[in-house]
Coordinates of N, CA, C and O in Angstrom, one line a residue:
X1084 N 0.8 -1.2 0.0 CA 0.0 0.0 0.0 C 0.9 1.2 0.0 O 2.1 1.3 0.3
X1085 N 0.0 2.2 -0.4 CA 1.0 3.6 -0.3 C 0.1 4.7 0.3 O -1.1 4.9 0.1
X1086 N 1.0 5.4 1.2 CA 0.6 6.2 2.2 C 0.6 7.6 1.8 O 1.8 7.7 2.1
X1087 N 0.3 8.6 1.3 CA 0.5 9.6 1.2 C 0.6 10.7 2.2 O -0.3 11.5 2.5
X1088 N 2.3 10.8 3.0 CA 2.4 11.5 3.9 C 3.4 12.8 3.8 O 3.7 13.2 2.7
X1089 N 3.8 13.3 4.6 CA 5.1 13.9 5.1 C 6.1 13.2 5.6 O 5.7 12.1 6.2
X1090 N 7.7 13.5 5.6 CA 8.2 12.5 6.3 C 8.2 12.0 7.3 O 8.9 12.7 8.1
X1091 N 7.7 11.0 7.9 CA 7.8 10.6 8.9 C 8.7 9.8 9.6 O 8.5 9.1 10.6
X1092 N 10.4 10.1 8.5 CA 11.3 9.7 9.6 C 12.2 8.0 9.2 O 13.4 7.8 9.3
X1093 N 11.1 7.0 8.6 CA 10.9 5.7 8.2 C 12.0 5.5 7.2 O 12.2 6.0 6.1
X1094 N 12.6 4.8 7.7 CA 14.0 3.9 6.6 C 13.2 2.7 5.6 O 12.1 2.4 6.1
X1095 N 13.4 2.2 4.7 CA 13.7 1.1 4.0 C 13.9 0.1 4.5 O 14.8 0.0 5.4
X1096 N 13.2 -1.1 4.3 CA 13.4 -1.8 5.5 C 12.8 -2.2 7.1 O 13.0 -3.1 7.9
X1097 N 12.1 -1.1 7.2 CA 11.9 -1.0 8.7 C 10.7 -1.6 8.5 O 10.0 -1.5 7.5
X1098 N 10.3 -2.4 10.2 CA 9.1 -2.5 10.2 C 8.3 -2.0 10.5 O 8.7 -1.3 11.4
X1099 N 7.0 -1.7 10.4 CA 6.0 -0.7 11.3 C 4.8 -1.9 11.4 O 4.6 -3.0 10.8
X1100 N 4.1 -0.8 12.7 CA 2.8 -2.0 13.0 C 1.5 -1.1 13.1 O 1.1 -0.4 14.0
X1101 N 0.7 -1.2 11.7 CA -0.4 -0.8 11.3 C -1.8 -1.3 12.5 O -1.9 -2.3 13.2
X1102 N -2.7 0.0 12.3 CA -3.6 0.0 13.1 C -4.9 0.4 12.2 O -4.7 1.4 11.5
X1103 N -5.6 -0.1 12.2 CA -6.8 0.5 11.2 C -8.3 0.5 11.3 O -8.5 -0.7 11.5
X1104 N -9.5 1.1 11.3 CA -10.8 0.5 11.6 C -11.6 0.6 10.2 O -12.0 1.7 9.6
X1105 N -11.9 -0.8 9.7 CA -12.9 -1.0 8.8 C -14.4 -1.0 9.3 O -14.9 -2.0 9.7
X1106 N -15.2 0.2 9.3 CA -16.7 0.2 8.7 C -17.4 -0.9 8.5 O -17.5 -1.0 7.3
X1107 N -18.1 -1.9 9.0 CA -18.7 -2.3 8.6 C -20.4 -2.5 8.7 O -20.9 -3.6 8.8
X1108 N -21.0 -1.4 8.6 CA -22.2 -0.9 8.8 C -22.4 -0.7 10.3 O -22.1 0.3 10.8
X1109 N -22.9 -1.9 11.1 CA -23.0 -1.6 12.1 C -22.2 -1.8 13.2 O -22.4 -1.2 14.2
X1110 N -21.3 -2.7 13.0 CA -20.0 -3.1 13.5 C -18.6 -2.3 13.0 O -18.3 -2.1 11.8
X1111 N -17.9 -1.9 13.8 CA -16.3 -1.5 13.0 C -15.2 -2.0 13.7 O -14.6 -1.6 14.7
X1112 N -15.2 -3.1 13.0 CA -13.9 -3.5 13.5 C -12.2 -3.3 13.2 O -11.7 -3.1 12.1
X1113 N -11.4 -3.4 14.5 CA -10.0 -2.7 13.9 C -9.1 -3.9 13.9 O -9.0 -4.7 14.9
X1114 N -8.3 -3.9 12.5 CA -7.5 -4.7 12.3 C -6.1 -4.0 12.4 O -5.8 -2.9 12.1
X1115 N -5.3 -4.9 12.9 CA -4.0 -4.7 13.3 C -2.8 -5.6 12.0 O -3.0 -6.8 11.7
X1116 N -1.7 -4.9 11.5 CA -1.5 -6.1 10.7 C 0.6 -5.4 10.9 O 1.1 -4.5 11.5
X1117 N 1.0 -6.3 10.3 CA 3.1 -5.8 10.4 C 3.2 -5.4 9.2 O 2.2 -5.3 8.6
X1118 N 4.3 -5.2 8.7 CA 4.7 -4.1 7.1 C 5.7 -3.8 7.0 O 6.3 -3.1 7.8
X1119 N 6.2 -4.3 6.0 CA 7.5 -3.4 6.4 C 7.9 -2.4 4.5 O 7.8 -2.6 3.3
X1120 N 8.5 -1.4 5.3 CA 8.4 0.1 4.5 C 9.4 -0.5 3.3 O 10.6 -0.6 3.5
X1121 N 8.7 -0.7 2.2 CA 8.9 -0.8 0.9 C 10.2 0.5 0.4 O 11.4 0.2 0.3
X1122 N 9.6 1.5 0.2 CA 9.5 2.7 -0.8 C 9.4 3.9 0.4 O 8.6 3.9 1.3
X1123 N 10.4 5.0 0.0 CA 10.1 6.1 0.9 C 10.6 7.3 -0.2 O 11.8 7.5 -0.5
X1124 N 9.3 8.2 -0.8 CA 9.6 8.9 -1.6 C 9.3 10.9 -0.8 O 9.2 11.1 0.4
X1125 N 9.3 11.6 -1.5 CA 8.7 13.1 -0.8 C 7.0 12.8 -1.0 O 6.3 13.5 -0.3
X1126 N 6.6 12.0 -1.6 CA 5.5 11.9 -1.4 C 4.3 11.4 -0.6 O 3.2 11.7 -0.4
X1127 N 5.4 10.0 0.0 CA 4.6 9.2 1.2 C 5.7 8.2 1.3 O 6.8 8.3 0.8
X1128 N 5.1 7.0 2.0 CA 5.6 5.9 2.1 C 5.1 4.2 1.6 O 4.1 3.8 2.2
X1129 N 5.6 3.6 0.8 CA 5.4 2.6 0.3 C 5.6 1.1 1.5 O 6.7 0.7 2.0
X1130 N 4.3 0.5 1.7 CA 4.2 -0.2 2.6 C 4.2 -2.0 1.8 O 3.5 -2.2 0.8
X1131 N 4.9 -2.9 2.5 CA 4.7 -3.8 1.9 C 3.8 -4.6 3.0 O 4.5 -4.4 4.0
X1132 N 2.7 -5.2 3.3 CA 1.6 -6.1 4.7 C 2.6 -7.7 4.3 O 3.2 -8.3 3.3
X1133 N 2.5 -7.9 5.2 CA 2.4 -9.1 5.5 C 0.8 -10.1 5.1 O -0.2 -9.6 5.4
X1134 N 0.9 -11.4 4.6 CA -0.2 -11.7 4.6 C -0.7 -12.6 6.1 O 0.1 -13.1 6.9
X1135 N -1.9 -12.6 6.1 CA -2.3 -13.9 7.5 C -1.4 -14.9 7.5 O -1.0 -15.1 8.6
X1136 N -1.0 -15.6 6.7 CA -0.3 -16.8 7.0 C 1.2 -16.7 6.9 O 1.9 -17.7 6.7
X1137 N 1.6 -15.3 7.0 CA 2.8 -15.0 7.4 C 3.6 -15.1 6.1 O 4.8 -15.0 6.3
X1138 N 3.3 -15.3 4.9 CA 4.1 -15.0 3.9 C 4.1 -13.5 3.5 O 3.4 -12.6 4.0
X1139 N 4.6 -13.5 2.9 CA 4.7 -12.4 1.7 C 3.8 -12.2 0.2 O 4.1 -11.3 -0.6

């Protein structure tokens, strides 16, 4: 995914640990997921997720 930010500092390589809340009409539940920083341009940051079963 790609984040459209300011810098926030983030190397290549690094991991970060996403936090997020999906909408789901009456329910919103928040998924938590690992990533690690693809791509870091002046425009945002390039995230790679991990999948559920731990691959790539």
């Amino acid at each position: 995914m790609f984040i459209e930010t300011e810098n926030l500092g983030l190397k290549k390589g690094a991991t970060v640990h996403l936090a997020f809340a999906i909408n789901l009409g009456v329910v919103t539940k928040i998924h938590r997921r690992t990533a690690i920083v693809a791509h870091v341009s002046k425009g945002g940051t390039g995230l790679m997720m991990e999948s559920l079963t731990g691959t790539r």
